[in-house]
Coordinates of C-alpha atoms in Angstrom, one line a residue:
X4 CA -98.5 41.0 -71.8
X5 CA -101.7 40.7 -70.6
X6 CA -105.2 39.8 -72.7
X7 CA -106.2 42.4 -75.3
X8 CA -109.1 44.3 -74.8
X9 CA -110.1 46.8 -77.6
X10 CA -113.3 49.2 -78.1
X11 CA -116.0 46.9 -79.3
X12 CA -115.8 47.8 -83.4
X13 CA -115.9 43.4 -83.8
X14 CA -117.0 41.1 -81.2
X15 CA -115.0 38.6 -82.6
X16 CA -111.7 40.8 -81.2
X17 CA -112.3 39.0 -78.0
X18 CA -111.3 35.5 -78.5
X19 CA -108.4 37.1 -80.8
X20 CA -105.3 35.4 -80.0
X21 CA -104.6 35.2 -76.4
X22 CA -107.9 34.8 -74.9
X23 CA -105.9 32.3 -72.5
X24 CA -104.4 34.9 -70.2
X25 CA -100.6 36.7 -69.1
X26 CA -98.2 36.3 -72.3
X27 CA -94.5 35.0 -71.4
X28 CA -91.8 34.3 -73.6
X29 CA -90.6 30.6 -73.5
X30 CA -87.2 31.5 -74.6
X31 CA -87.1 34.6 -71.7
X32 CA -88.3 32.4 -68.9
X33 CA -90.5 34.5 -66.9
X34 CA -93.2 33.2 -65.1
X35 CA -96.9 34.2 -65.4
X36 CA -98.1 36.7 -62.5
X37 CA -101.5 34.1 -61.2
X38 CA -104.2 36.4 -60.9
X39 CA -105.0 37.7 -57.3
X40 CA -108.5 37.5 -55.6
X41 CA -109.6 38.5 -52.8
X42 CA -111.0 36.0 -50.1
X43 CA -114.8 36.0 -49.9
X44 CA -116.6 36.0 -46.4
X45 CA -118.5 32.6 -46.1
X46 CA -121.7 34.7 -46.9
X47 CA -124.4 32.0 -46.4
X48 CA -124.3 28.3 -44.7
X49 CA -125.0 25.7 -46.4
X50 CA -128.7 24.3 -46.0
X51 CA -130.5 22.2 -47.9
X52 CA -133.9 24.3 -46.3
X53 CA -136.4 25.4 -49.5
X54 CA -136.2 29.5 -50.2
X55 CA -138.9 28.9 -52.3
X56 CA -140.6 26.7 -55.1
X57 CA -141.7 28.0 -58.5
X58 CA -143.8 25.9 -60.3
X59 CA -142.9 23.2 -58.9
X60 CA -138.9 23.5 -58.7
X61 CA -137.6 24.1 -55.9
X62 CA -135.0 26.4 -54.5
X63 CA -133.1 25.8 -51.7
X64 CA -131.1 28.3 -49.4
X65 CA -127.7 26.8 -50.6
X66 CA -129.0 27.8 -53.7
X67 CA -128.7 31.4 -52.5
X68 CA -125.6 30.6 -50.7
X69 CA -123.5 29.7 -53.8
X70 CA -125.1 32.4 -55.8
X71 CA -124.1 34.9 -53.3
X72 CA -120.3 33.3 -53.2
X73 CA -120.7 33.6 -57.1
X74 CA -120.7 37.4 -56.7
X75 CA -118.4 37.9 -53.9
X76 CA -115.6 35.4 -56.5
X77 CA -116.4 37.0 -59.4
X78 CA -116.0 40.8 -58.5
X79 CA -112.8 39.8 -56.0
X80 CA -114.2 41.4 -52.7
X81 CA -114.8 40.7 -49.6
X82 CA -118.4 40.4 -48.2
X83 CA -119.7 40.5 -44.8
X84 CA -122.3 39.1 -43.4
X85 CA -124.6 41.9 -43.7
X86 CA -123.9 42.8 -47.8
X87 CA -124.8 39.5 -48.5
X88 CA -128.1 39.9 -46.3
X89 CA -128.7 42.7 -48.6
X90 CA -128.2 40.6 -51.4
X91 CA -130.7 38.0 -50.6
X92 CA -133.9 39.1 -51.3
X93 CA -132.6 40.2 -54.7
X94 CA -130.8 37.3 -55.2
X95 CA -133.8 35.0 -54.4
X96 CA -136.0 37.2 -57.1
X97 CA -133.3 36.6 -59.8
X98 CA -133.2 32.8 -58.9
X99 CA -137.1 32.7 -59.0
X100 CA -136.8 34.8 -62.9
X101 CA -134.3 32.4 -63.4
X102 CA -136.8 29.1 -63.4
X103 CA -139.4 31.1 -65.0
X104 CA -137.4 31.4 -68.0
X105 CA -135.8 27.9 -68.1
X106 CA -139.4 26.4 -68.1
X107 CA -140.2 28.7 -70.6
X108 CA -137.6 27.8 -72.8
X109 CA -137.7 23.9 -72.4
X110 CA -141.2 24.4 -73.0
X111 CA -140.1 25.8 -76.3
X112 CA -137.9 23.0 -76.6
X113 CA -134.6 25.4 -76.7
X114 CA -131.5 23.7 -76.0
X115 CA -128.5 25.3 -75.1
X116 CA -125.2 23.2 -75.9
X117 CA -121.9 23.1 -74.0
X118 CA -119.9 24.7 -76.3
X119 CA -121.9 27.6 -76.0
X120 CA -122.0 27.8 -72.3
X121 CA -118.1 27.4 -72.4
X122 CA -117.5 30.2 -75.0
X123 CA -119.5 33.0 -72.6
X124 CA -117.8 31.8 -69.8
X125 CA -114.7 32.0 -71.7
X126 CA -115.9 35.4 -73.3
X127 CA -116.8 37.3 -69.5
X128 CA -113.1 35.4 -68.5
X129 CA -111.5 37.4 -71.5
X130 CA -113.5 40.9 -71.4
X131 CA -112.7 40.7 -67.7
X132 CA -108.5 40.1 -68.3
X133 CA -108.7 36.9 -66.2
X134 CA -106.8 34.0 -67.1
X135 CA -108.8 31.0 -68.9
X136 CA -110.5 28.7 -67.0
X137 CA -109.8 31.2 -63.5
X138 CA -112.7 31.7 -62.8
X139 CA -114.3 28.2 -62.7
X140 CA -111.0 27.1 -60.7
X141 CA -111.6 30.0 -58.5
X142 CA -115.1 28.9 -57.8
X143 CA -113.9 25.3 -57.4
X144 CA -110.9 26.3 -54.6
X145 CA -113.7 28.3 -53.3
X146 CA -115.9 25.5 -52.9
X147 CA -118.6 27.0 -55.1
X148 CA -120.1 24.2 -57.4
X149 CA -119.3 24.9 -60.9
X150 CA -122.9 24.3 -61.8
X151 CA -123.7 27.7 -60.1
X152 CA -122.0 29.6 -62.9
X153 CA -123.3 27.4 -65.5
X154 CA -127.1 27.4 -64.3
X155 CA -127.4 31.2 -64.3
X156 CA -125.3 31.4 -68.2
X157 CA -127.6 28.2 -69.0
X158 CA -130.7 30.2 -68.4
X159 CA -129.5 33.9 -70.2
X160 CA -128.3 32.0 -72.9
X161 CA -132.0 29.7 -73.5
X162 CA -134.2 32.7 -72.6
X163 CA -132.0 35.4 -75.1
X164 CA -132.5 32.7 -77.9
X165 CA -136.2 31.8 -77.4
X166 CA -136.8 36.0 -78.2
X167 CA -134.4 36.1 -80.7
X168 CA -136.5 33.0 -82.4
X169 CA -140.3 34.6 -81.4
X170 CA -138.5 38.1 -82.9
X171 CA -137.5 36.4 -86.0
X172 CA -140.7 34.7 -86.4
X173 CA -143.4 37.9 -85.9
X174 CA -140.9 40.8 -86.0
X175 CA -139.6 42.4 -89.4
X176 CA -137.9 45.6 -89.2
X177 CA -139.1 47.0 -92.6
X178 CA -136.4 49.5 -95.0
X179 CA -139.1 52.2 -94.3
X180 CA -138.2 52.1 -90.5
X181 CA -134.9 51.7 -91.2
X182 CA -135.0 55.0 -93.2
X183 CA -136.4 56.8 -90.8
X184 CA -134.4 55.9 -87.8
X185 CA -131.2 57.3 -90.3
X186 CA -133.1 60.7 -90.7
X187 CA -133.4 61.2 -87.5
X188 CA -129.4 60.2 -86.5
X189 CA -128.7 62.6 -89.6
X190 CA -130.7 65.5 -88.4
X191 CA -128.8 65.5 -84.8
X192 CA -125.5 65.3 -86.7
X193 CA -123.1 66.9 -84.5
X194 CA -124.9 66.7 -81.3
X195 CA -123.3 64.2 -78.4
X196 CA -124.0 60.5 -77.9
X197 CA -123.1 58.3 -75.5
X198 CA -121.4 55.0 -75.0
X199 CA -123.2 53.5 -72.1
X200 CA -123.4 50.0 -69.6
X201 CA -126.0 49.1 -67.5
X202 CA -126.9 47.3 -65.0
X203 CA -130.5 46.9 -64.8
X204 CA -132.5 46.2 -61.4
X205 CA -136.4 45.4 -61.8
X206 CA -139.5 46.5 -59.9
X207 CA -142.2 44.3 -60.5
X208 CA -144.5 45.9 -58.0
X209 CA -144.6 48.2 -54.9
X210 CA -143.6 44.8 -52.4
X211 CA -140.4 45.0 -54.0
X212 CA -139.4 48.8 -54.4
X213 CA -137.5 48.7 -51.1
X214 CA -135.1 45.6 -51.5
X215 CA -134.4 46.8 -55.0
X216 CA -133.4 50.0 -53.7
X217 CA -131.3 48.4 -51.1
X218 CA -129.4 46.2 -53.2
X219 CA -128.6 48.9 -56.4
X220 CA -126.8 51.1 -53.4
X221 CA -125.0 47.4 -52.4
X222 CA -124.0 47.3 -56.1
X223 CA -122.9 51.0 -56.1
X224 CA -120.9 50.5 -52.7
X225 CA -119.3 47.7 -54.6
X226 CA -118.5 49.1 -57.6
X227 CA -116.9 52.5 -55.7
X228 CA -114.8 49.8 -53.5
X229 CA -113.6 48.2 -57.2
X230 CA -115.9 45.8 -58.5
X231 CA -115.6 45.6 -62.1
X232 CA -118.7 47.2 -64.0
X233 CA -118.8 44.4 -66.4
X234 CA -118.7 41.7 -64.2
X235 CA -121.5 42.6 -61.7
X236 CA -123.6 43.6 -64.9
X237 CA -123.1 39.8 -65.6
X238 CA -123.7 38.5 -62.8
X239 CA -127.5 40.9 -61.7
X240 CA -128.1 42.7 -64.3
X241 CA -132.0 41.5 -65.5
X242 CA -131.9 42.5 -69.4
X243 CA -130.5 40.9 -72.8
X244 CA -126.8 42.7 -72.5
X245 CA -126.1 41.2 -69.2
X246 CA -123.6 38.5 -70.7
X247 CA -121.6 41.6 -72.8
X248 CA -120.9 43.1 -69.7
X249 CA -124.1 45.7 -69.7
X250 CA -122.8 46.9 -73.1
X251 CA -125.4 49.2 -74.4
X252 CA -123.0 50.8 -77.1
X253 CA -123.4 53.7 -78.4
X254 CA -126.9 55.8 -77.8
X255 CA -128.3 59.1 -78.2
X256 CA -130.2 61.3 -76.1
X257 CA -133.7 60.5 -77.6
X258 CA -133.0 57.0 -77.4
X259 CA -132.6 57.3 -73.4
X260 CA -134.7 57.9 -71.0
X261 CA -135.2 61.4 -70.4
X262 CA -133.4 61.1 -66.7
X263 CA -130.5 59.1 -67.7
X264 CA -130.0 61.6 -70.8
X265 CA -130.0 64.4 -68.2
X266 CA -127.7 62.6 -66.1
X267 CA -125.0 61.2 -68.7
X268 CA -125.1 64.6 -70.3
X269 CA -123.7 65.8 -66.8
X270 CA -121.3 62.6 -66.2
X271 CA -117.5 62.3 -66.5
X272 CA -116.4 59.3 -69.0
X273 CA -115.3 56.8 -66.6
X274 CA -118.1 57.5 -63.8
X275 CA -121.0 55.7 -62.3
X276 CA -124.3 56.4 -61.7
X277 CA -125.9 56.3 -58.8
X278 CA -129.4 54.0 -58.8
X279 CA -132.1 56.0 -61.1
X280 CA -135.5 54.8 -61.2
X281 CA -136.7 54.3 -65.3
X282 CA -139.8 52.6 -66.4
X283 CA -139.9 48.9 -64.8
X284 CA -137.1 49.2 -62.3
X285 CA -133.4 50.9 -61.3
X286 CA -130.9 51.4 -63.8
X287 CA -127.2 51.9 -62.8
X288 CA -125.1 53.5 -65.6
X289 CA -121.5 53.4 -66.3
X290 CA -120.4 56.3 -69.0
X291 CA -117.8 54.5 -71.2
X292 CA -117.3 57.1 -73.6
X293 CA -119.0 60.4 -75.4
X294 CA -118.4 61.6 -79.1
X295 CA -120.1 63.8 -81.7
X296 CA -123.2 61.9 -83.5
X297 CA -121.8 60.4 -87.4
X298 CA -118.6 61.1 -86.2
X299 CA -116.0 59.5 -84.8
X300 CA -112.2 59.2 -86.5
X301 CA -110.1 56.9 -85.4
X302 CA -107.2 54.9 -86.4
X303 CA -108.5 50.9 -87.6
X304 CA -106.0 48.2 -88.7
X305 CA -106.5 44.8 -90.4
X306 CA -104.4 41.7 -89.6
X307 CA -104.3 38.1 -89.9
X308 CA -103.0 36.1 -87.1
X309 CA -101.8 32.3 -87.4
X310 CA -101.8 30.5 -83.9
X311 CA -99.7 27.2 -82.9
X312 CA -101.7 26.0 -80.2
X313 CA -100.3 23.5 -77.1
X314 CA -101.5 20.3 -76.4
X315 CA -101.6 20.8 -72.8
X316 CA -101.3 24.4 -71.1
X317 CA -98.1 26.4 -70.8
X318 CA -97.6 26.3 -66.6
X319 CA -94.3 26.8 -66.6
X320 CA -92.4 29.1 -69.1
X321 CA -89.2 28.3 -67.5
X322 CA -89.8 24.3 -68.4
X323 CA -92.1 24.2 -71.7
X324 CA -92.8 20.9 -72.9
X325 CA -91.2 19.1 -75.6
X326 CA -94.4 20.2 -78.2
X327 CA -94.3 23.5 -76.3
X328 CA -91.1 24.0 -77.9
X329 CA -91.6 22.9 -81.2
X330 CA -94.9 25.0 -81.6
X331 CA -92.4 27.9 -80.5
X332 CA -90.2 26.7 -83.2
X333 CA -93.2 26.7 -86.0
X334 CA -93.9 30.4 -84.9
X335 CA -90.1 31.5 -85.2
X336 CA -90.5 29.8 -89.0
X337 CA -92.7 32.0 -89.7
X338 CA -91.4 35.4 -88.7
X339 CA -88.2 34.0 -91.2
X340 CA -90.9 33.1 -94.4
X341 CA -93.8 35.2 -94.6
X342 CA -93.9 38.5 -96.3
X343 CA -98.1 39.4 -96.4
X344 CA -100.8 38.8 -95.2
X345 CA -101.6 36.4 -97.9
X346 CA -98.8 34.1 -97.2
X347 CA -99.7 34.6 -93.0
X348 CA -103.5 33.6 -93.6
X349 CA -102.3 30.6 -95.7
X350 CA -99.8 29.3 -92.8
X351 CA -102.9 30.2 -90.5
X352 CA -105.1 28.2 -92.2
X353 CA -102.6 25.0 -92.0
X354 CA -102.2 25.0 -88.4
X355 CA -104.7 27.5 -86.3
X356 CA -106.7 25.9 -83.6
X357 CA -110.4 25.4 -83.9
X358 CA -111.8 29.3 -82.4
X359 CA -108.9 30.7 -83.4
X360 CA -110.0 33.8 -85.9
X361 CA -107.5 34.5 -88.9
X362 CA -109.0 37.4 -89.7
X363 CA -110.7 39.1 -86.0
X364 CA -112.2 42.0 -88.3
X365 CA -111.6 45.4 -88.2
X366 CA -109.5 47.1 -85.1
X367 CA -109.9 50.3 -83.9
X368 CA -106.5 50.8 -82.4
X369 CA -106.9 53.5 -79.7
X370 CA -109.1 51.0 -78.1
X371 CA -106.5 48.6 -77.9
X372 CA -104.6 47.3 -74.7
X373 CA -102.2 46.8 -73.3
X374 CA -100.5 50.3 -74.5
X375 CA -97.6 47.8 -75.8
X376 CA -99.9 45.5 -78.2
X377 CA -101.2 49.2 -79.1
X378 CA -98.0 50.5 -80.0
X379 CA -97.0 47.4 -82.0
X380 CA -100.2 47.8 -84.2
X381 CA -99.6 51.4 -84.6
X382 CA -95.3 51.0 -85.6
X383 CA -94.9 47.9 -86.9
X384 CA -94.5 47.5 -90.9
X385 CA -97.3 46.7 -92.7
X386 CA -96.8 43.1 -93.6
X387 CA -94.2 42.3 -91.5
X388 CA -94.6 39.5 -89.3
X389 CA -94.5 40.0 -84.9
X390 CA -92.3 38.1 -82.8
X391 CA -94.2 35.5 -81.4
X392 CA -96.4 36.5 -78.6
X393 CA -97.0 33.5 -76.1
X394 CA -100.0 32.2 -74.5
X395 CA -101.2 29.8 -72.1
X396 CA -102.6 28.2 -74.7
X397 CA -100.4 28.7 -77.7
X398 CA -98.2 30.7 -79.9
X399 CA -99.6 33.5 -82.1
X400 CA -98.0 35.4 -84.7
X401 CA -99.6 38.1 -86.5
X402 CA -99.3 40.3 -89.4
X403 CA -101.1 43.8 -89.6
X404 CA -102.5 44.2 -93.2
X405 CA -103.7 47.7 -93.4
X406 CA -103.9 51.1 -91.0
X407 CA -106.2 53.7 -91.8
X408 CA -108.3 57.1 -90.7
X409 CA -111.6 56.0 -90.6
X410 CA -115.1 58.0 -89.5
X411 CA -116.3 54.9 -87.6
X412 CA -119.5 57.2 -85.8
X413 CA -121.4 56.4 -89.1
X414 CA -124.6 54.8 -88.8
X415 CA -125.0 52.1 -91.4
X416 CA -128.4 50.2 -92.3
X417 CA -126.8 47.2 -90.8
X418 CA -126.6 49.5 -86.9
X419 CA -129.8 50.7 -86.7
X420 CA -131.1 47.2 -87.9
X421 CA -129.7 45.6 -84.9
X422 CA -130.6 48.5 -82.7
X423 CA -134.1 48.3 -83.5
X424 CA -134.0 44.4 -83.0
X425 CA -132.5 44.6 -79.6
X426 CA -134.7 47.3 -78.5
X427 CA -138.1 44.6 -79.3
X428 CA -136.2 41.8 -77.8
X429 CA -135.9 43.8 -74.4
X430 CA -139.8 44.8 -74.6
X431 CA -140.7 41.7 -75.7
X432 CA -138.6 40.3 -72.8
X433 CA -139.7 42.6 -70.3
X434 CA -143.3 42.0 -71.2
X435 CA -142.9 37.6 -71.0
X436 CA -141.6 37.6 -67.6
X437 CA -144.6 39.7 -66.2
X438 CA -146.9 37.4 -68.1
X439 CA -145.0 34.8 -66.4
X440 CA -145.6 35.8 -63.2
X441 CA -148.7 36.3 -63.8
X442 CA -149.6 32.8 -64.6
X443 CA -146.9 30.9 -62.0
X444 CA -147.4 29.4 -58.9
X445 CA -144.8 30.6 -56.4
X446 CA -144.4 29.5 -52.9
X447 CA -141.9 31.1 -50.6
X448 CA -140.8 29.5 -47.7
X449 CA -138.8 30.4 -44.5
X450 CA -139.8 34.2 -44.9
X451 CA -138.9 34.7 -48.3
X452 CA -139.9 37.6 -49.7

């Protein structure tokens, strides 16, 4: 059984129980399918020559290099010679945006810990159905310096929580605003929105018009040949959402653009847009879903999970080790002595591993896959304990609590209270890095552009 991936009604459903990759049963013996990648073209040599320096940091071409490999790993395609040519230029303005932020953000004195570097590499690994820890092995069997992946997260991370921290110091969202924002959902009751990704390209200037162009059609070509969406949002994408994949959630029409409203109103759920110039660059939009504003029913289940975790990962299901098979034993224990949720979150609580959620929040099951995992949500007695479902990493057990028909379109205070947040962070965002520009002293090199 592969990771779960469900629509995105709790954020927290994405470290939910198997967030280590393919489920196998100990006692059935079948060994995990490895995920498959695609070899990369060596894109760049190695060279230690300086692309450019930006306030004094320098960035070399091996920077570019690994940053290009980055891409071609991550999205599991083949590049030639010539895409990542495209790339360049692009990927030489991202580095430079890049070092503008970090010095912003040690300026502020942000610090970004390991543990949270680890958890959104872990959490692009999960929404992506790869394996934990495959994409950093990938890199490394690759010969792509872990420290590529963790620079660019290092730098989202810092810059997204310096706005968050200048938001929460000058920005209040007032009930009055609030309030209004609900009229207006309520008076297009019944009228389509749209749940949207994005990958967002930026213009700063005339100069750079053209290689922006040319690398949103690389992306598209990429995307059409199988790239994931959510991954190359990730990885180029230049706006807060980058790190959930693009994930704009749900909008409506007034809230877009007037040309991507006129284009997602045309769209098939499922498609790609091809590059469409918006105020302050391209944006590339990925339809994920459409429904009727304030409403939305759908089927949502509670549960409670207790997890048995291994002291060393599960490599071979054919010969677990000795705590392997005791924590299999713990999870069979339970199956035999809980009846509840109330006796499951108890058990949970007395042996789940640190991350682990008990309780991962409401579930919209439609969303949910595999459609076997969906199926069990849907069947299985309320209360009644699942056979244990293996991991890499350990042994779950879970226990649905309730099922119900829900309206889960409505638009609470809490939804447009984030909304509006997110939509200052992005100006506010937008409007720093040309004022940092503005002010920095960048030198390219070796006909950088």
């Amino acid at each position: 059984m592969p990771n779960l991936h469900c629509d995105r009604m709790r954020t927290g459903l994405l470290a939910l129980l198997l967030a280590a990759g393919p489920v196998e049963a100990i006692a059935a013996g079948h060994a995990a399918t490895p995920a498959v990648y695609a070899k990369p073209a060596a894109p760049l040599a190695d060279t230690s020559r300086i692309a450019a320096v930006v306030n004094g940091d320098v960035i070399s071409e091996a920077d570019i290099a690994n940053r290009a490999r980055l891409f071609a790993i991550s999205t599991g395609l083949p590049m030639s010679q010539e895409v990542i040519d495209r790339l360049k230029p692009q990927i030489l303005r991202q580095l430079i945006d890049e070092r503008l932020r970090v010095q912003e953000a040690q300026r502020r004195k942000i610090v970004i810990q390991d543990a949270q570097i680890a958890a959104a590499i872990k959490d692009i690994e999960t929404r992506n159905n790869m394996p934990s820890g495959a994409l950093r092995a990938k890199l490394a069997s690759d010969g792509v310096s872990n420290r590529t992946l963790i620079d660019q997260i290092r730098a989202q991370l810092a810059w997204s929580q310096m706005l968050r921290e200048i938001v929460g110091e000058k920005m209040v969202i007032t009930d009055a605003e609030i309030a209004e924002q609900q009229k207006l959902a309520a008076a297009q009751a019944g009228q389509t929105e749209y749940r949207l990704g994005e990958i967002f390209i930026p213009v700063d200037d005339s100069t750079n018009g053209a290689d922006a162009q040319r690398f949103a059609e690389t992306v598209i070509s990429e995307l059409h040949a199988g790239a994931p969406f959510a991954m190359v949002a990730a990885q180029f994408s230049q706006t807060q959402t980058a790190l959930e994949g693009g994930e704009l959630g749900w909008e409506q029409a007034n809230q877009l653009d007037p040309a991507i409203a006129r284009l997602v109103s045309q769209m098939p759920v499922g498609a790609v847009s091809n590059p469409v110039r918006v105020p302050g660059g391209l944006s590339i939009v990925n339809l994920q879903g459409k429904r009727e504003i304030g409403r939305d029913i759908a089927t949502v289940a509670t549960m409670r999970q207790a997890f048995f975790p291994f002291t060393s990962p599960l490599v071979d299901p054919q010969n677990p080790t000795e705590q392997q098979r005791q924590a299999l034993a713990k999870a069979r224990s339970v199956i035999g002595s809980v009846n509840g949720c109330e006796q499951m979150e108890a058990v949970a609580k007395a042996n789940n591993a640190p991350n682990r959620p008990i309780d991962p929040g409401e579930i919209r099951v439609e969303g949910v896959n595999p459609p076997a995992f969906r199926t069990l949500l849907e069947t299985i007695p309320l209360g009644k304990p699942t056979e244990p479902l293996i991991s890499r990493d350990g042994i779950a057990v879970i226990t649905v609590c309730s099922r119900e028909q829900k309206n889960i379109g409505e638009i609470t205070a809490q939804d447009m209270q984030r909304r509006l947040v997110a939509e200052r962070v992005e100006n506010l965002s937008r409007q720093t890095m040309r004022d940092l520009h503005r002010k920095a002293s960048i030198d390219l090199r070796n006909g950088g552009v």
